[in-house]
Each structure stands twice: as C-alpha cells, then as structure tokens.
Short mmCIF file of C-alpha atoms and ligand atoms in Angstrom, two decimals:
data_model
loop_
_atom_site.label_atom_id
_atom_site.label_comp_id
_atom_site.label_asym_id
_atom_site.label_seq_id
_atom_site.Cartn_x
_atom_site.Cartn_y
_atom_site.Cartn_z
CA MET A 227 170.50 -9.60 -58.16
CA ALA A 228 174.23 -9.94 -58.66
CA ILE A 229 174.32 -7.56 -61.61
CA ARG A 230 172.85 -4.72 -59.54
CA SER A 231 175.32 -5.27 -56.73
CA VAL A 232 178.19 -5.28 -59.20
CA LEU A 233 176.93 -2.03 -60.62
CA GLY A 234 177.04 -0.57 -57.16
CA MET A 235 180.45 -2.05 -56.42
CA GLN A 236 181.90 -0.59 -59.60
CA GLY A 237 180.85 2.80 -58.26
CA LEU A 238 178.54 3.63 -61.16
CA GLN A 239 174.90 4.50 -60.66
CA SER A 240 174.41 3.76 -64.32
CA PRO A 241 176.53 4.36 -67.38
CA GLY A 242 174.66 7.64 -67.62
CA ALA A 243 176.68 8.83 -64.64
CA THR A 244 179.70 8.94 -66.90
CA THR A 245 178.14 10.79 -69.83
CA ALA A 246 179.25 14.27 -70.84
CA PRO A 247 178.46 17.06 -68.36
CA LEU A 248 175.42 19.25 -69.03
CA SER A 249 177.47 22.04 -70.60
CA ARG A 250 178.44 19.60 -73.35
CA MET A 251 174.99 18.09 -73.75
CA PRO A 252 173.26 19.01 -77.02
CA ASP A 253 170.38 21.48 -76.95
CA ALA A 254 167.22 19.37 -76.91
CA THR A 255 165.56 21.68 -79.45
CA ALA A 256 168.42 21.46 -81.96
CA SER A 257 168.96 18.32 -84.01
CA PRO A 258 171.37 16.16 -82.01
CA PRO A 259 174.83 15.53 -83.46
CA LYS A 260 174.85 11.88 -84.51
CA ARG A 261 177.78 9.68 -83.55
CA SER A 262 179.82 12.70 -82.53
CA LYS A 263 183.40 11.47 -82.37
CA ILE A 264 184.32 14.11 -79.77
CA ALA A 265 181.46 13.20 -77.46
CA LEU A 266 182.23 9.52 -77.97
CA ALA A 267 185.94 9.95 -77.20
CA ASP A 268 185.08 11.95 -74.06
CA THR A 269 182.59 9.35 -72.93
CA VAL A 270 184.97 6.43 -73.52
CA ALA A 271 187.63 8.33 -71.55
CA GLU A 272 185.15 8.83 -68.71
CA ALA A 273 184.11 5.18 -68.80
CA LYS A 274 187.80 4.19 -68.61
CA ALA A 275 188.37 6.60 -65.72
CA ALA A 276 185.48 4.98 -63.85
CA PHE A 277 187.00 1.56 -64.63
CA VAL A 278 190.36 2.69 -63.22
CA ALA A 279 188.72 4.07 -60.07
CA ALA A 280 186.74 0.86 -59.53
CA ASN A 281 189.67 -1.53 -59.99
CA PRO A 282 192.67 -0.48 -57.88
CA GLU A 283 193.71 -4.04 -57.03
CA SER A 284 193.67 -5.15 -60.69
CA ARG A 285 195.76 -2.10 -61.50
CA ALA A 286 198.28 -2.90 -58.76
CA ARG A 287 198.56 -6.50 -60.00
CA PHE A 288 199.07 -5.26 -63.53
CA GLU A 289 201.82 -2.84 -62.50
CA ALA A 290 203.63 -5.57 -60.54
CA ALA A 291 203.30 -8.00 -63.45
CA ALA A 292 204.68 -5.43 -65.89
CA ARG A 293 207.93 -5.42 -63.94
CA VAL A 294 208.56 -9.07 -64.89
CA MET A 295 206.54 -9.64 -68.06
CA PRO A 296 206.34 -7.41 -71.13
CA GLY A 297 203.16 -5.39 -70.67
CA GLY A 298 202.42 -7.50 -67.60
CA ASN A 299 201.13 -10.06 -70.06
CA THR A 300 201.74 -13.59 -71.27
CA ARG A 301 198.78 -13.84 -73.64
CA THR A 302 198.33 -10.81 -75.88
CA VAL A 303 194.60 -11.24 -76.48
CA LEU A 304 193.90 -10.59 -72.80
CA PHE A 305 195.50 -7.15 -72.74
CA TYR A 306 193.53 -3.93 -73.02
CA ASP A 307 194.10 -0.35 -72.09
CA PRO A 308 194.24 1.04 -69.38
CA PHE A 309 194.91 -2.41 -67.81
CA PRO A 310 193.16 -5.75 -67.88
CA LEU A 311 191.09 -7.03 -64.99
CA CYS A 312 192.82 -9.62 -62.83
CA ILE A 313 190.41 -12.49 -62.24
CA ALA A 314 190.56 -14.14 -58.84
CA ARG A 315 188.21 -17.09 -59.25
CA GLY A 316 185.29 -18.62 -61.12
CA GLU A 317 182.33 -20.81 -60.29
CA GLY A 318 179.70 -22.04 -62.73
CA ALA A 319 178.80 -19.07 -64.92
CA ARG A 320 180.33 -16.50 -62.56
CA LEU A 321 183.73 -14.81 -62.24
CA TRP A 322 185.11 -12.57 -59.49
CA ASP A 323 187.95 -10.14 -59.99
CA VAL A 324 190.56 -9.24 -57.38
CA ASP A 325 188.60 -6.10 -56.44
CA GLY A 326 185.61 -8.27 -55.52
CA HIS A 327 183.34 -7.51 -58.50
CA GLU A 328 181.16 -10.33 -59.74
CA TYR A 329 180.59 -10.99 -63.45
CA ILE A 330 178.52 -13.28 -65.58
CA ASP A 331 181.17 -14.94 -67.72
CA PHE A 332 180.12 -14.56 -71.35
CA LEU A 333 183.68 -15.12 -72.58
CA GLY A 334 183.97 -18.77 -71.51
CA GLU A 335 187.77 -18.77 -71.92
CA PHE A 336 187.47 -17.90 -75.62
CA SER A 337 185.37 -21.09 -76.09
CA ALA A 338 187.58 -23.51 -74.08
CA GLY A 339 185.40 -22.95 -71.00
CA ILE A 340 182.28 -24.59 -72.44
CA PHE A 341 181.67 -26.60 -69.24
CA GLY A 342 181.49 -23.58 -66.93
CA HIS A 343 183.90 -23.19 -64.05
CA SER A 344 184.92 -26.30 -62.11
CA HIS A 345 182.22 -28.67 -63.34
CA PRO A 346 181.93 -31.42 -60.67
CA ALA A 347 182.33 -34.29 -63.15
CA ILE A 348 185.50 -32.82 -64.59
CA ARG A 349 186.82 -31.93 -61.19
CA ALA A 350 186.28 -35.50 -60.00
CA ALA A 351 188.08 -36.86 -63.06
CA ILE A 352 191.07 -34.59 -62.47
CA GLU A 353 191.18 -35.53 -58.79
CA ALA A 354 191.09 -39.23 -59.71
CA ALA A 355 193.91 -38.69 -62.19
CA LEU A 356 195.93 -36.85 -59.55
CA ALA A 357 195.40 -39.72 -57.15
CA GLY A 358 196.90 -42.09 -59.73
CA GLY A 359 200.00 -39.91 -60.12
CA ILE A 360 200.80 -37.46 -62.89
CA ASN A 361 203.81 -37.31 -65.22
CA LEU A 362 203.91 -41.08 -65.59
CA SER A 363 206.71 -41.18 -68.20
CA GLY A 364 204.86 -43.66 -70.36
CA HIS A 365 201.76 -44.48 -72.36
CA ASN A 366 198.73 -44.33 -70.07
CA ARG A 367 195.24 -45.82 -70.12
CA LEU A 368 193.52 -42.53 -70.86
CA GLU A 369 195.00 -41.33 -74.16
CA ALA A 370 193.53 -44.08 -76.35
CA GLU A 371 190.17 -43.66 -74.61
CA LEU A 372 190.04 -39.96 -75.47
CA ALA A 373 191.30 -40.71 -78.99
CA ALA A 374 188.43 -43.18 -79.50
CA ILE A 375 185.92 -40.55 -78.33
CA VAL A 376 187.33 -37.98 -80.76
CA CYS A 377 187.39 -40.41 -83.71
CA ALA A 378 183.80 -41.49 -83.00
CA ARG A 379 182.61 -37.90 -82.83
CA PHE A 380 184.35 -36.67 -85.98
CA PRO A 381 184.13 -39.40 -88.64
CA SER A 382 186.68 -37.67 -90.92
CA ILE A 383 189.25 -38.26 -88.16
CA GLU A 384 190.32 -41.86 -88.70
CA LEU A 385 193.48 -41.48 -86.62
CA VAL A 386 194.34 -38.72 -84.17
CA ARG A 387 197.29 -37.39 -82.17
CA PHE A 388 197.29 -34.97 -79.26
CA THR A 389 199.19 -31.76 -78.69
CA ASN A 390 199.16 -29.08 -75.99
CA SER A 391 197.37 -26.35 -77.94
CA GLY A 392 195.41 -25.59 -81.06
CA THR A 393 198.42 -23.71 -82.41
CA GLU A 394 200.58 -26.81 -82.15
CA ALA A 395 197.82 -28.92 -83.71
CA ASN A 396 197.79 -26.66 -86.76
CA LEU A 397 201.59 -26.63 -87.00
CA LEU A 398 201.61 -30.44 -86.99
CA ALA A 399 198.77 -30.69 -89.50
CA LEU A 400 200.67 -28.42 -91.87
CA SER A 401 203.86 -30.47 -91.40
CA ALA A 402 201.88 -33.62 -92.15
CA ALA A 403 200.40 -32.09 -95.31
CA ILE A 404 203.82 -30.96 -96.54
CA ALA A 405 205.32 -34.40 -95.88
CA HIS A 406 202.34 -36.15 -97.48
CA THR A 407 202.27 -34.10 -100.67
CA GLY A 408 205.95 -33.24 -101.04
CA ARG A 409 204.80 -29.68 -101.75
CA ARG A 410 205.41 -26.48 -99.78
CA LYS A 411 202.72 -23.86 -100.35
CA ILE A 412 199.87 -23.32 -97.88
CA LEU A 413 196.70 -21.49 -98.84
CA VAL A 414 195.25 -19.51 -95.93
CA PHE A 415 192.60 -16.81 -95.64
CA GLU A 416 192.68 -13.11 -94.90
CA GLY A 417 191.52 -12.54 -91.34
CA ALA A 418 192.15 -16.14 -90.26
CA TYR A 419 193.58 -17.13 -86.90
CA HIS A 420 195.14 -20.55 -86.47
CA GLY A 421 197.30 -19.79 -83.43
CA GLY A 422 199.99 -17.47 -82.10
CA VAL A 423 202.40 -18.20 -84.96
CA LEU A 424 199.71 -18.73 -87.62
CA SER A 425 197.85 -15.45 -87.53
CA PHE A 426 196.59 -13.63 -90.62
CA GLY A 427 194.60 -10.71 -89.23
CA LYS A 428 196.02 -7.98 -91.41
CA GLY A 429 198.31 -10.14 -93.51
CA PRO A 430 200.72 -12.66 -91.96
CA ALA A 431 201.93 -11.60 -88.49
CA PRO A 432 205.68 -10.92 -88.10
CA VAL A 433 205.91 -13.75 -85.53
CA ASN A 434 204.40 -16.32 -87.90
CA VAL A 435 206.25 -19.49 -88.82
CA PRO A 436 207.97 -19.02 -92.19
CA HIS A 437 205.80 -21.25 -94.36
CA ASP A 438 205.23 -20.32 -97.99
CA PHE A 439 201.74 -18.85 -97.51
CA VAL A 440 199.31 -17.83 -100.24
CA MET A 441 196.60 -15.48 -98.92
CA ALA A 442 193.06 -15.82 -100.27
CA PRO A 443 189.87 -13.82 -99.61
CA TYR A 444 187.41 -15.53 -97.24
CA ASN A 445 183.99 -16.43 -98.65
CA ASP A 446 185.12 -15.45 -102.17
CA LEU A 447 185.18 -18.74 -104.04
CA ALA A 448 185.88 -17.33 -107.51
CA ARG A 449 189.04 -15.49 -106.44
CA THR A 450 190.16 -18.36 -104.23
CA GLU A 451 189.69 -20.87 -107.07
CA ALA A 452 191.78 -18.64 -109.31
CA LEU A 453 194.59 -18.70 -106.74
CA ILE A 454 194.26 -22.47 -106.41
CA ARG A 455 194.55 -22.81 -110.20
CA THR A 456 197.68 -20.62 -110.19
CA HIS A 457 199.44 -22.44 -107.34
CA GLY A 458 197.75 -25.84 -107.71
CA ASN A 459 200.80 -28.04 -108.36
CA ALA A 460 202.72 -26.51 -105.47
CA LEU A 461 199.89 -26.46 -102.96
CA ALA A 462 200.38 -28.79 -99.97
CA ALA A 463 197.37 -27.63 -97.98
CA ILE A 464 194.35 -25.39 -97.78
CA LEU A 465 193.91 -24.41 -94.14
CA VAL A 466 190.54 -22.90 -93.30
CA GLU A 467 188.36 -22.10 -90.31
CA PRO A 468 184.77 -23.10 -91.13
CA MET A 469 183.88 -19.86 -89.36
CA LEU A 470 186.42 -17.07 -88.88
CA GLY A 471 186.52 -17.05 -85.08
CA ALA A 472 189.02 -14.48 -83.83
CA GLY A 473 188.38 -12.70 -87.14
CA GLY A 474 184.89 -11.75 -85.92
CA CYS A 475 182.67 -14.87 -85.91
CA ILE A 476 182.08 -14.72 -89.67
CA PRO A 477 180.59 -18.02 -90.87
CA GLY A 478 182.11 -19.68 -93.91
CA GLU A 479 179.33 -20.05 -96.44
CA PRO A 480 178.57 -23.73 -97.11
CA ALA A 481 179.00 -23.25 -100.88
CA PHE A 482 182.40 -21.62 -100.28
CA LEU A 483 183.57 -24.46 -98.03
CA ALA A 484 182.20 -27.08 -100.45
CA GLY A 485 184.05 -25.31 -103.27
CA LEU A 486 187.28 -25.56 -101.28
CA ARG A 487 186.65 -29.28 -100.85
CA GLU A 488 186.30 -29.75 -104.60
CA ALA A 489 189.27 -27.56 -105.48
CA ALA A 490 191.55 -29.29 -102.95
CA THR A 491 190.63 -32.69 -104.40
CA ARG A 492 191.20 -31.39 -107.94
CA VAL A 493 194.77 -30.20 -107.27
CA GLY A 494 195.72 -32.87 -104.71
CA ALA A 495 196.11 -30.48 -101.76
CA VAL A 496 195.23 -31.54 -98.22
CA LEU A 497 192.09 -29.76 -97.03
CA ILE A 498 192.49 -28.95 -93.33
CA PHE A 499 189.51 -27.71 -91.36
CA ASP A 500 190.66 -25.82 -88.29
CA GLU A 501 187.79 -26.70 -85.96
CA VAL A 502 189.59 -25.60 -82.80
CA MET A 503 186.71 -23.22 -82.22
CA THR A 504 183.89 -24.52 -84.44
CA SER A 505 183.94 -28.18 -83.40
CA ARG A 506 181.47 -27.23 -80.64
CA LEU A 507 178.80 -26.16 -83.11
CA SER A 508 177.43 -29.71 -83.41
CA PRO A 509 178.49 -33.12 -82.07
CA GLY A 510 180.42 -33.65 -85.32
CA GLY A 511 181.65 -30.07 -85.59
CA ARG A 512 180.83 -27.63 -88.34
CA GLN A 513 181.92 -30.29 -90.85
CA GLY A 514 179.20 -32.59 -89.54
CA GLU A 515 176.63 -29.85 -89.70
CA ILE A 516 177.26 -28.95 -93.35
CA GLY A 517 178.27 -32.43 -94.53
CA ILE A 518 181.81 -31.69 -95.75
CA ARG A 519 184.60 -34.16 -95.07
CA PRO A 520 188.03 -32.52 -94.86
CA ASP A 521 191.23 -34.55 -95.20
CA MET A 522 192.47 -33.35 -91.84
CA THR A 523 190.93 -31.58 -88.84
CA THR A 524 192.50 -29.71 -85.98
CA LEU A 525 190.92 -29.44 -82.55
CA GLY A 526 191.63 -27.79 -79.22
CA LYS A 527 189.98 -25.73 -76.50
CA TYR A 528 187.17 -27.53 -74.63
CA ILE A 529 187.96 -31.08 -75.81
CA GLY A 530 190.56 -31.34 -73.03
CA GLY A 531 187.83 -30.58 -70.48
CA GLY A 532 189.28 -27.11 -69.97
CA SER A 533 192.92 -28.19 -69.60
CA SER A 534 195.72 -27.50 -72.10
CA PHE A 535 194.78 -29.41 -75.21
CA GLY A 536 195.11 -29.75 -78.96
CA ALA A 537 194.64 -32.52 -81.52
CA PHE A 538 195.22 -33.12 -85.20
CA GLY A 539 193.87 -36.02 -87.17
CA GLY A 540 192.29 -37.16 -90.37
CA LYS A 541 192.68 -39.68 -93.13
CA ALA A 542 194.57 -42.79 -92.07
CA GLU A 543 196.81 -42.60 -95.15
CA ILE A 544 198.10 -39.19 -93.96
CA MET A 545 198.19 -39.85 -90.22
CA ARG A 546 199.93 -43.20 -90.67
CA ARG A 547 203.05 -41.24 -91.52
CA PHE A 548 203.38 -40.73 -87.76
CA ASP A 549 203.33 -44.48 -87.03
CA PRO A 550 206.74 -45.19 -85.46
CA ARG A 551 206.60 -48.74 -86.77
CA GLU A 552 206.72 -47.47 -90.36
CA PRO A 553 210.08 -46.97 -92.06
CA GLY A 554 210.86 -43.25 -92.32
CA ALA A 555 208.05 -42.33 -89.94
CA LEU A 556 207.57 -38.68 -89.05
CA THR A 557 208.27 -37.86 -85.44
CA HIS A 558 205.83 -35.99 -83.25
CA ALA A 559 207.17 -35.14 -79.82
CA GLY A 560 205.74 -33.35 -76.80
CA THR A 561 206.31 -34.10 -73.13
CA PHE A 562 202.73 -33.25 -72.22
CA ASN A 563 200.90 -34.59 -75.32
CA ASN A 564 199.30 -37.39 -73.27
CA ASN A 565 199.25 -35.65 -69.87
CA VAL A 566 196.76 -37.41 -67.66
CA LEU A 567 195.03 -34.25 -66.44
CA SER A 568 193.92 -33.18 -69.93
CA MET A 569 193.12 -36.73 -70.97
CA ALA A 570 191.02 -37.42 -67.86
CA ALA A 571 189.27 -34.05 -67.96
CA GLY A 572 188.57 -34.50 -71.67
CA ILE A 573 187.06 -37.97 -71.26
CA ALA A 574 184.78 -36.79 -68.44
CA GLY A 575 183.76 -33.64 -70.28
CA MET A 576 183.00 -35.34 -73.58
CA THR A 577 181.18 -38.36 -72.15
CA GLN A 578 179.45 -37.12 -69.00
CA VAL A 579 178.78 -33.45 -69.74
CA LEU A 580 178.87 -32.50 -73.40
CA THR A 581 176.28 -34.93 -74.65
CA PRO A 582 174.77 -34.26 -78.09
CA ALA A 583 171.59 -33.01 -76.34
CA ALA A 584 173.55 -30.62 -74.10
CA LEU A 585 175.44 -29.29 -77.09
CA ALA A 586 172.24 -28.80 -79.09
CA GLY A 587 170.69 -26.89 -76.17
CA LEU A 588 173.76 -24.68 -75.81
CA ASN A 589 173.86 -23.79 -79.50
CA ALA A 590 170.11 -23.13 -79.57
CA ARG A 591 170.54 -20.73 -76.64
CA GLY A 592 173.32 -18.94 -78.51
CA THR A 593 171.18 -18.61 -81.63
CA GLN A 594 168.31 -17.22 -79.55
CA LEU A 595 170.66 -14.75 -77.87
CA ARG A 596 172.07 -13.54 -81.18
CA ASP A 597 168.57 -13.16 -82.63
CA ALA A 598 167.37 -11.29 -79.53
CA LEU A 599 170.39 -8.96 -79.62
CA ASN A 600 169.95 -8.19 -83.32
CA ALA A 601 166.21 -7.60 -82.92
CA MET A 602 166.93 -5.23 -80.01
CA PHE A 603 169.68 -3.41 -81.95
CA ARG A 604 167.28 -2.93 -84.88
CA ARG A 605 164.47 -1.78 -82.57
CA ASN A 606 166.78 0.87 -81.11
CA GLY A 607 168.27 1.85 -84.46
CA ALA A 608 171.70 1.10 -83.00
CA ASN A 609 174.74 0.80 -85.21
CA LEU A 610 175.52 -2.61 -83.77
CA GLN A 611 175.09 -6.25 -84.78
CA ALA A 612 175.93 -9.69 -83.46
CA THR A 613 177.41 -12.28 -85.84
CA GLY A 614 178.37 -15.90 -85.36
CA LEU A 615 176.87 -19.37 -85.22
CA GLY A 616 175.28 -21.24 -82.34
CA SER A 617 176.95 -20.46 -79.03
CA LEU A 618 179.76 -18.32 -80.54
CA LEU A 619 179.03 -14.61 -81.05
CA SER A 620 180.78 -11.39 -81.87
CA LEU A 621 179.55 -7.80 -81.61
CA HIS A 622 180.35 -5.39 -84.43
CA ALA A 623 179.79 -1.65 -84.55
CA THR A 624 178.47 -1.66 -88.09
CA GLU A 625 175.13 -2.39 -89.72
CA ARG A 626 176.47 -3.63 -93.05
CA ALA A 627 176.20 -7.33 -93.92
CA ILE A 628 179.40 -9.12 -92.91
CA ARG A 629 180.89 -11.82 -95.17
CA ASN A 630 184.58 -11.09 -94.69
CA PRO A 631 186.90 -9.18 -92.33
CA ASP A 632 186.72 -5.98 -94.43
CA ASP A 633 182.95 -5.88 -94.01
CA ALA A 634 183.47 -6.31 -90.26
CA ALA A 635 185.63 -3.19 -89.88
CA ASP A 636 183.84 -1.18 -87.22
CA ALA A 637 182.30 2.09 -88.35
CA ASN A 638 183.82 3.56 -85.20
CA PRO A 639 185.93 1.24 -83.00
CA ALA A 640 185.35 3.49 -79.97
CA ILE A 641 181.70 2.37 -79.91
CA LYS A 642 182.81 -1.14 -79.03
CA ASP A 643 185.12 0.25 -76.35
CA LEU A 644 182.18 2.04 -74.78
CA VAL A 645 179.98 -1.04 -74.94
CA PHE A 646 182.78 -3.11 -73.41
CA PHE A 647 183.41 -0.80 -70.43
CA ASP A 648 179.69 -0.28 -69.86
CA LEU A 649 179.11 -4.04 -69.84
CA ILE A 650 182.03 -4.61 -67.47
CA ALA A 651 180.63 -1.92 -65.17
CA ARG A 652 177.33 -3.80 -65.11
CA GLY A 653 178.90 -7.15 -64.37
CA PHE A 654 179.09 -8.77 -67.81
CA TYR A 655 182.44 -10.23 -68.82
CA LEU A 656 183.33 -10.54 -72.51
CA ALA A 657 186.35 -10.01 -74.78
CA ARG A 658 187.34 -6.45 -75.47
CA ARG A 659 186.78 -7.09 -79.17
CA GLY A 660 183.16 -8.06 -78.49
CA TYR A 661 183.61 -11.83 -78.72
CA MET A 662 181.48 -14.14 -76.55
CA ALA A 663 181.34 -17.93 -76.15
CA LEU A 664 178.49 -19.31 -74.05
CA SER A 665 179.14 -22.02 -71.53
CA LEU A 666 176.71 -24.70 -70.36
CA SER A 667 176.35 -22.74 -67.11
CA ILE A 668 174.78 -19.78 -68.88
CA GLY A 669 171.00 -20.04 -68.78
CA ASP A 670 168.07 -18.07 -70.14
CA ALA A 671 168.20 -15.70 -67.15
CA GLU A 672 171.79 -14.75 -67.95
CA THR A 673 171.18 -14.23 -71.67
CA ALA A 674 168.05 -12.16 -70.93
CA ALA A 675 170.09 -10.05 -68.49
CA LEU A 676 172.69 -9.40 -71.18
CA VAL A 677 170.07 -8.28 -73.71
CA ALA A 678 168.49 -6.00 -71.11
CA ALA A 679 171.87 -4.52 -70.14
CA LEU A 680 172.80 -3.77 -73.73
CA ASP A 681 169.34 -2.33 -74.35
CA ASP A 682 169.82 -0.03 -71.38
CA ILE A 683 173.33 0.95 -72.49
CA ILE A 684 172.03 1.88 -75.93
CA ARG A 685 169.20 3.95 -74.46
CA THR A 686 171.63 5.66 -72.07
CA ARG A 687 174.36 6.27 -74.61
CA GLY A 688 171.85 7.06 -77.38
CA SER A 689 173.48 8.94 -80.22
CA LEU A 690 176.93 7.64 -79.32
CA VAL A 691 176.07 4.13 -80.42
CA GLY A 692 174.38 5.31 -83.55
CA CYS A 693 170.75 5.70 -82.48
CA ASP A 694 168.71 8.51 -83.93
C1 PLP B 760 190.41 -21.35 -84.91
C2 PLP B 760 191.55 -21.40 -83.95
N1 PLP B 760 192.65 -22.11 -84.27
C3 PLP B 760 193.69 -22.21 -83.44
C4 PLP B 760 193.69 -21.58 -82.23
C5 PLP B 760 194.87 -21.69 -81.32
O1 PLP B 760 194.59 -22.48 -80.23
P1 PLP B 760 195.49 -22.35 -78.90
O2 PLP B 760 195.18 -21.01 -78.31
O3 PLP B 760 195.08 -23.49 -78.06
O4 PLP B 760 196.90 -22.43 -79.35
C6 PLP B 760 192.57 -20.83 -81.84
C7 PLP B 760 192.55 -20.14 -80.54
O5 PLP B 760 191.78 -19.25 -80.29
C8 PLP B 760 191.48 -20.73 -82.72
O6 PLP B 760 190.40 -20.02 -82.42
#
C-alpha cells in the first residue's frame, strides 16, 4: 500500500529507527523516565534530521525561494523548521512532493480543499468558464447564480457580496457594521483568527488593521457579557467564529453563542458569525446546526470550489448599504470579486458535489475519526487528544478538557513536532500544528490508516508521548 512505500521512500524503517541509541535507552528494570524532555528533544532532532535527509529537492526549492521571498514563504502558516515540503501535485485524496513521496492529504488546504484534488465536475466547470473567456470586464451570468445558491443555503444571508478571501470578507463585514451602527468598537475573542490582518492568537497581531478592538474570553459568557455591558453603546460588532478554527478547533458552546446573540441584540451591535471554516459543518453552517441567526455571516474557502473566494452577507437592511442605486451607498471594489473561475467552480462544487447528503457523510466520517483517535489515545494512555467538530479536527498534546485557547496550550509542544514528523515520514500530510480537514476523497480506509499509524507511533515513541 502507498503508505508502506512512502515509509520506504522516506528512508525510515519505522519511527523507531530514529529513537535514541541504546546507550541512552532507559534500563528496563528501572522505572522509565516519563516524558523526558531531553530524550524528546533528541528524538525530535533525529526525526528532523531524517526529514532533511529524505527531502533534498524540497530543501533546494526552499533555499532558492528564500533568495526572493522572506523565509522562502508567501503564506506564513505553511512554514516550519527545518523547511517546508514543496508539493508537486495532487489527485483525489493524494499529494506528491517534489522528492516523489506520496501522502494522504489530511490537511485539505486548511478546509478549502473539501472536494479533493481536481474533482472532475469542478474541473469541467473551470474549463467551460475558460472557454468563454476570463476577465470579462463586466457583470457575468455566474455571480448571481452563486449568490442565489449561497442565500438559499444560509437563510440569515438575505443579500451577499463576494470577495477574494475570507480575510477580505471579514474586513468588509466589519466596515459594514461600523457604517450601519455609526459606532467603532469591535468585540473579538482571544485565540480567534479572522484572517491575516485580523488575528488574535496571543492578543492582536502587530500586522492587524487598526480597529478599536475589545478582547473577550472565548466560551466565557459571564465575562463577555460584562465587557458588552461596559462597551455596549460604542459596540459596532461582535465578531465570532462558531468554533475557534486556527485557534485549535475549539467548539463554541451553543449557550455561549446564544448568549452573544441576545447580548448583541440588547446593545444594538451587529453579530457577525465568521463561518469561513465552520460553514461546512452542515448545509446551513454551524448557525443552521445550532439554530442561531447572526446579523451577518462571512464565508470563504471551499465555497469557491477551491479557487480564491470570500463572501460577506446578512440582513438586507445592512447589506443594502452597498446598493449603488442608494444615495450615499458604500463602495465595495475588487477586480476579481466576480471572477468567472471562482464563480463557475463554486456553482459546480455546491450544486453537483457538496450535496447535503455528501456533507453529512463527510462530517460523520470526521466525527468517527475523532472518536476513534480519542479512544485509541485513551487506550494507550497517551497525552494526546483530538478536538473539533465534524470533518475539522485538531490534535493537542494535553489531556485536559479544552474550552479555550489557554486550555489548549500543549503540555509539551515538542510532542506535536514528533507526531508531525513521524506522520509525514509515514505518508500522512497534516498541518504542523496538528490541524486536519477531511475532504470528500478521504474514505474509511484512509481514516483507519491514520488511526493505525498514530497508534503505531505512540507504541514506538512510548514514554515520549506520555504513555506509561
Ligand atoms: C475562521 C477564518 N476566518 C477567516 C479566514 C481567512 O480566510 P482567507 O485565508 O481566505 O483570507 C480563515 C482562514 O483560515 C479562517 O479560518
């Protein structure tokens, strides 16, 4: 099977081949040192050395790229030390890197790749769009069709506009809320990610847009309500991910999200659900699943069929501000907002591929995978857990219950490094931080292979990943 051949190609018999030499192995009769940081650091270093040896072409590409791009990179999330893999191509659920290794793609382009690589229906739609000419310099027949699909799928979106990314969608939604309310403050949550210039991992990022942000604790309704009371009259918007995605796949508790709905209504702030990631959790997004109607919603990722895409929409009374026929209308520009490739790919993806039944099957598979992983971690006594909802998962190197980003702080971040390099060596592709987003091309065989690989890694690495 592919995974075995990858293991061979990466030059590793098994991850055990990179464990500490015998002289450093604990005496079997003495009680083994648990989670020894020295042994772990050595082992991660060895796993990285094996990665370097197995990937000379990726390394060469990285070094060439670093001569013309800072860190050889144009998308920070993709970087990791010693250098990121350079991916040559993808097909269905598989990826190949430039050194010829094959991977099962569990990352799914950070959730935008829900259709798998080069789905024939989407490919045909893009080819048809190409045949009709791109960059048409005008309204086209596709944009209103995709808009109708989006509005039908998410009933809280009465009117919608397109952008080129989820980041841009959130920027526009915030601008709309500020214009609508005449207020300036924006309530956001610790650990939230709403795009490259709207990032709140450890407080607001230095590159963030200079809005007047108020930071609130995720899943803590009492403290958030207190902040809303304090800033109520000045609050233009509450911007929230119904599940912290980049922050570690931490679901927003329904009572917390419902409390935000009530509080926003009470103070007249615009409640914006950032469903760029979570909209895939049911045909109507997370909002449909838990029955909460935000004032505005932002979308992105897969809805453009895998092409550059973003959208913001919501109540007609807010979105109408962008109607150019209205006096004093807000402008919303963007050369590629209605680009025919994204529009065509999106229509094909949403109508021909991502049917409600397909989406339900995908999310059920994700839930089964997460349950199987957690059962296996418990069985092995490993200091690991998988969080998330449906087809979106994140691995954490801690056993404590996770309700917010502080809970998710890894007991020892090096454990996740080791798991990452061991999985890569076995032909499983995921984000360095442990994030995974299943695509429709991933089947039961692939998820079972992942559980088996992690089981084997835990048995091989034993005490390093927290087993007794
Ligand atoms: C919840 C959320 N909002 C916004 C964004 C930004 O989207 P984009 O990368 O398309 O700008 C992301 C991207 O990961 C996201 O997960």
